Coordinates of N, CA and C in Angstrom, one line a residue:
M230 N 0.8 -1.2 0.0 CA 0.0 0.0 0.0 C 0.9 1.2 0.0
I231 N 0.5 2.2 -0.9 CA 1.3 3.4 -1.0 C 1.4 4.2 0.3
F232 N 0.3 4.3 1.0 CA 0.3 5.2 2.2 C 1.4 4.6 3.2
N233 N 1.4 3.3 3.4 CA 2.3 2.8 4.4 C 3.8 3.0 4.0
K234 N 4.1 2.9 2.7 CA 5.4 3.1 2.2 C 5.8 4.6 2.4
L235 N 4.8 5.5 2.1 CA 5.0 6.9 2.3 C 5.4 7.3 3.7
L236 N 4.7 6.6 4.7 CA 5.0 6.8 6.1 C 6.5 6.5 6.4
E237 N 7.0 5.5 5.8 CA 8.4 5.2 5.9 C 9.3 6.3 5.3
I238 N 8.9 6.7 4.2 CA 9.7 7.8 3.5 C 9.6 9.1 4.3
F239 N 8.4 9.4 4.8 CA 8.3 10.6 5.6 C 9.2 10.5 6.9
S240 N 9.2 9.3 7.5 CA 10.0 9.2 8.7 C 11.5 9.4 8.4
N241 N 12.0 9.1 7.2 CA 13.4 9.3 6.9 C 13.6 10.8 6.5
V242 N 12.7 11.4 5.9 CA 12.8 12.8 5.4 C 12.6 13.8 6.5
I243 N 11.5 13.5 7.3 CA 11.1 14.4 8.4 C 10.9 13.6 9.7
P244 N 12.1 13.2 10.3 CA 12.0 12.3 11.4 C 11.4 13.0 12.7
E245 N 11.3 14.3 12.7 CA 10.8 15.0 13.8 C 9.2 15.0 13.9
V246 N 8.6 14.5 12.8 CA 7.1 14.4 12.8 C 6.8 12.9 13.1
D247 N 6.0 12.7 14.1 CA 5.5 11.4 14.5 C 4.6 10.8 13.4
Q248 N 4.9 9.6 13.0 CA 4.1 8.9 11.9 C 2.7 8.8 12.3
S249 N 2.4 8.6 13.6 CA 1.0 8.5 14.0 C 0.2 9.7 13.8
E250 N 0.9 10.9 13.6 CA 0.2 12.1 13.4 C -0.1 12.4 11.9
I251 N 0.4 11.6 11.0 CA 0.3 11.8 9.6 C -0.9 11.0 9.1
S252 N -1.8 11.7 8.4 CA -3.0 11.1 7.8 C -3.0 11.4 6.3
K253 N -3.9 10.8 5.6 CA -4.0 11.1 4.2 C -4.4 12.6 3.9
D254 N -5.1 13.2 4.9 CA -5.5 14.6 4.8 C -4.5 15.6 5.2
S255 N -3.4 15.1 5.8 CA -2.3 16.0 6.2 C -1.8 16.8 5.1
T256 N -1.6 18.1 5.3 CA -1.0 19.0 4.3 C 0.5 18.9 4.4
L257 N 1.2 19.0 3.3 CA 2.6 18.8 3.3 C 3.3 20.0 3.9
L258 N 2.8 21.2 3.6 CA 3.5 22.4 4.1 C 3.0 22.8 5.5
E259 N 1.7 22.9 5.7 CA 1.2 23.3 7.0 C 1.3 22.2 8.1
D260 N 0.8 21.1 7.8 CA 0.7 20.0 8.9 C 2.1 19.3 9.1
L261 N 2.8 19.1 8.0 CA 4.0 18.3 8.1 C 5.3 19.2 8.2
G262 N 5.1 20.5 7.8 CA 6.1 21.5 7.9 C 7.2 21.3 6.9
L263 N 6.9 20.8 5.7 CA 7.9 20.6 4.7 C 8.3 22.0 4.2
N264 N 9.6 22.2 3.9 CA 10.0 23.4 3.2 C 10.6 23.0 1.9
S265 N 11.2 23.9 1.1 CA 11.7 23.6 -0.2 C 12.7 22.4 -0.2
L266 N 13.6 22.4 0.8 CA 14.6 21.4 0.9 C 14.0 20.0 1.2
T267 N 13.2 20.0 2.2 CA 12.6 18.7 2.6 C 11.6 18.2 1.5
M268 N 11.0 19.1 0.8 CA 10.1 18.8 -0.3 C 10.9 18.1 -1.4
M269 N 12.1 18.7 -1.7 CA 13.0 18.1 -2.7 C 13.5 16.7 -2.3
L270 N 13.9 16.5 -1.0 CA 14.3 15.2 -0.5 C 13.2 14.2 -0.6
L271 N 11.9 14.7 -0.3 CA 10.8 13.8 -0.4 C 10.6 13.3 -1.8
A272 N 10.7 14.3 -2.7 CA 10.5 14.0 -4.2 C 11.5 13.0 -4.7
V273 N 12.8 13.2 -4.3 CA 13.8 12.3 -4.7 C 13.6 10.9 -4.1
S274 N 13.2 10.8 -2.9 CA 13.0 9.5 -2.2 C 11.8 8.8 -2.9
I275 N 10.8 9.5 -3.3 CA 9.6 8.9 -3.9 C 10.0 8.5 -5.3
E276 N 10.7 9.3 -6.0 CA 11.2 8.9 -7.4 C 12.1 7.7 -7.4
D277 N 13.0 7.6 -6.4 CA 13.8 6.4 -6.2 C 13.0 5.2 -5.9
E278 N 12.0 5.3 -5.0 CA 11.2 4.2 -4.6 C 10.3 3.7 -5.7
Y279 N 9.6 4.6 -6.4 CA 8.6 4.2 -7.4 C 9.0 4.3 -8.8
G280 N 10.1 4.9 -9.1 CA 10.6 5.1 -10.5 C 9.7 6.1 -11.3
V281 N 9.2 7.1 -10.6 CA 8.4 8.1 -11.2 C 9.1 9.4 -11.2
S282 N 8.7 10.3 -12.1 CA 9.3 11.7 -12.1 C 8.2 12.7 -11.8
F283 N 8.4 13.6 -11.0 CA 7.4 14.6 -10.7 C 7.5 15.7 -11.8
D284 N 6.3 16.1 -12.2 CA 6.1 17.1 -13.2 C 6.2 18.5 -12.5
A285 N 6.8 19.5 -13.2 CA 6.9 20.8 -12.6 C 5.5 21.4 -12.2
D286 N 4.5 21.0 -12.9 CA 3.2 21.5 -12.6 C 2.3 20.6 -11.8
A287 N 2.9 19.6 -11.2 CA 2.2 18.7 -10.3 C 1.7 19.5 -9.0
K288 N 0.4 19.4 -8.8 CA -0.2 20.1 -7.6 C -0.3 19.1 -6.5
L289 N 0.6 19.1 -5.5 CA 0.6 18.2 -4.4 C 0.6 19.0 -3.1
D290 N -0.6 19.0 -2.6 CA -0.8 19.8 -1.3 C -0.9 18.9 -0.1
T291 N -1.5 17.7 -0.3 CA -1.8 16.8 0.8 C -1.1 15.4 0.6
V292 N -1.1 14.6 1.6 CA -0.5 13.2 1.5 C -1.3 12.5 0.4
Q293 N -2.7 12.7 0.4 CA -3.5 12.0 -0.5 C -3.2 12.4 -2.0
D294 N -2.8 13.7 -2.2 CA -2.4 14.1 -3.5 C -1.1 13.3 -4.0
V295 N -0.2 13.1 -3.1 CA 1.0 12.3 -3.4 C 0.6 10.9 -3.7
I296 N -0.3 10.3 -2.9 CA -0.7 8.9 -3.2 C -1.4 8.8 -4.6
D297 N -2.3 9.8 -4.9 CA -3.0 9.8 -6.2 C -2.0 9.9 -7.3
F298 N -1.0 10.8 -7.1 CA 0.0 11.0 -8.1 C 0.8 9.7 -8.4
I299 N 1.3 9.0 -7.3 CA 2.0 7.8 -7.5 C 1.1 6.7 -8.1
S300 N -0.1 6.6 -7.7 CA -1.0 5.7 -8.2 C -1.3 5.9 -9.7
A301 N -1.4 7.1 -10.1 CA -1.7 7.4 -11.5 C -0.5 7.1 -12.4
K302 N 0.7 7.3 -11.8 CA 2.0 7.0 -12.6 C 2.4 5.6 -12.6
T303 N 2.0 4.8 -11.6 CA 2.4 3.4 -11.5 C 1.3 2.4 -11.6
G304 N 0.1 2.8 -11.4 CA -1.0 1.8 -11.4 C -1.1 1.1 -10.1
L305 N -0.3 1.4 -9.1 CA -0.4 0.8 -7.8 C -1.6 1.4 -7.0
E306 N -2.1 0.7 -6.0 CA -3.1 1.2 -5.2 C -2.5 1.6 -3.8

C-alpha cells in the first residue's frame, strides 16, 4: 500500500514528525512542515522508490495528492 510506504519515506525525510500524526488529509506544508529542501528530499525519495518523475506543474498539497500521483503514474493502489 502506497500510504504505508510513504510513512516510511516521511520518517526518513522528516523524522521530527511522528508517523501516527500523519494522515491522508495532512497537508505537506502546514501540517508536516515541509520546506523547499525537505520537499526536494521527499520527491527524490519517492522517485527512487517508485521510479516516477514529478512534473513541474504537479499540484501536491496533501498526502492524498501524493498517493494519487504515485497511483496514476504506477498503477499501484
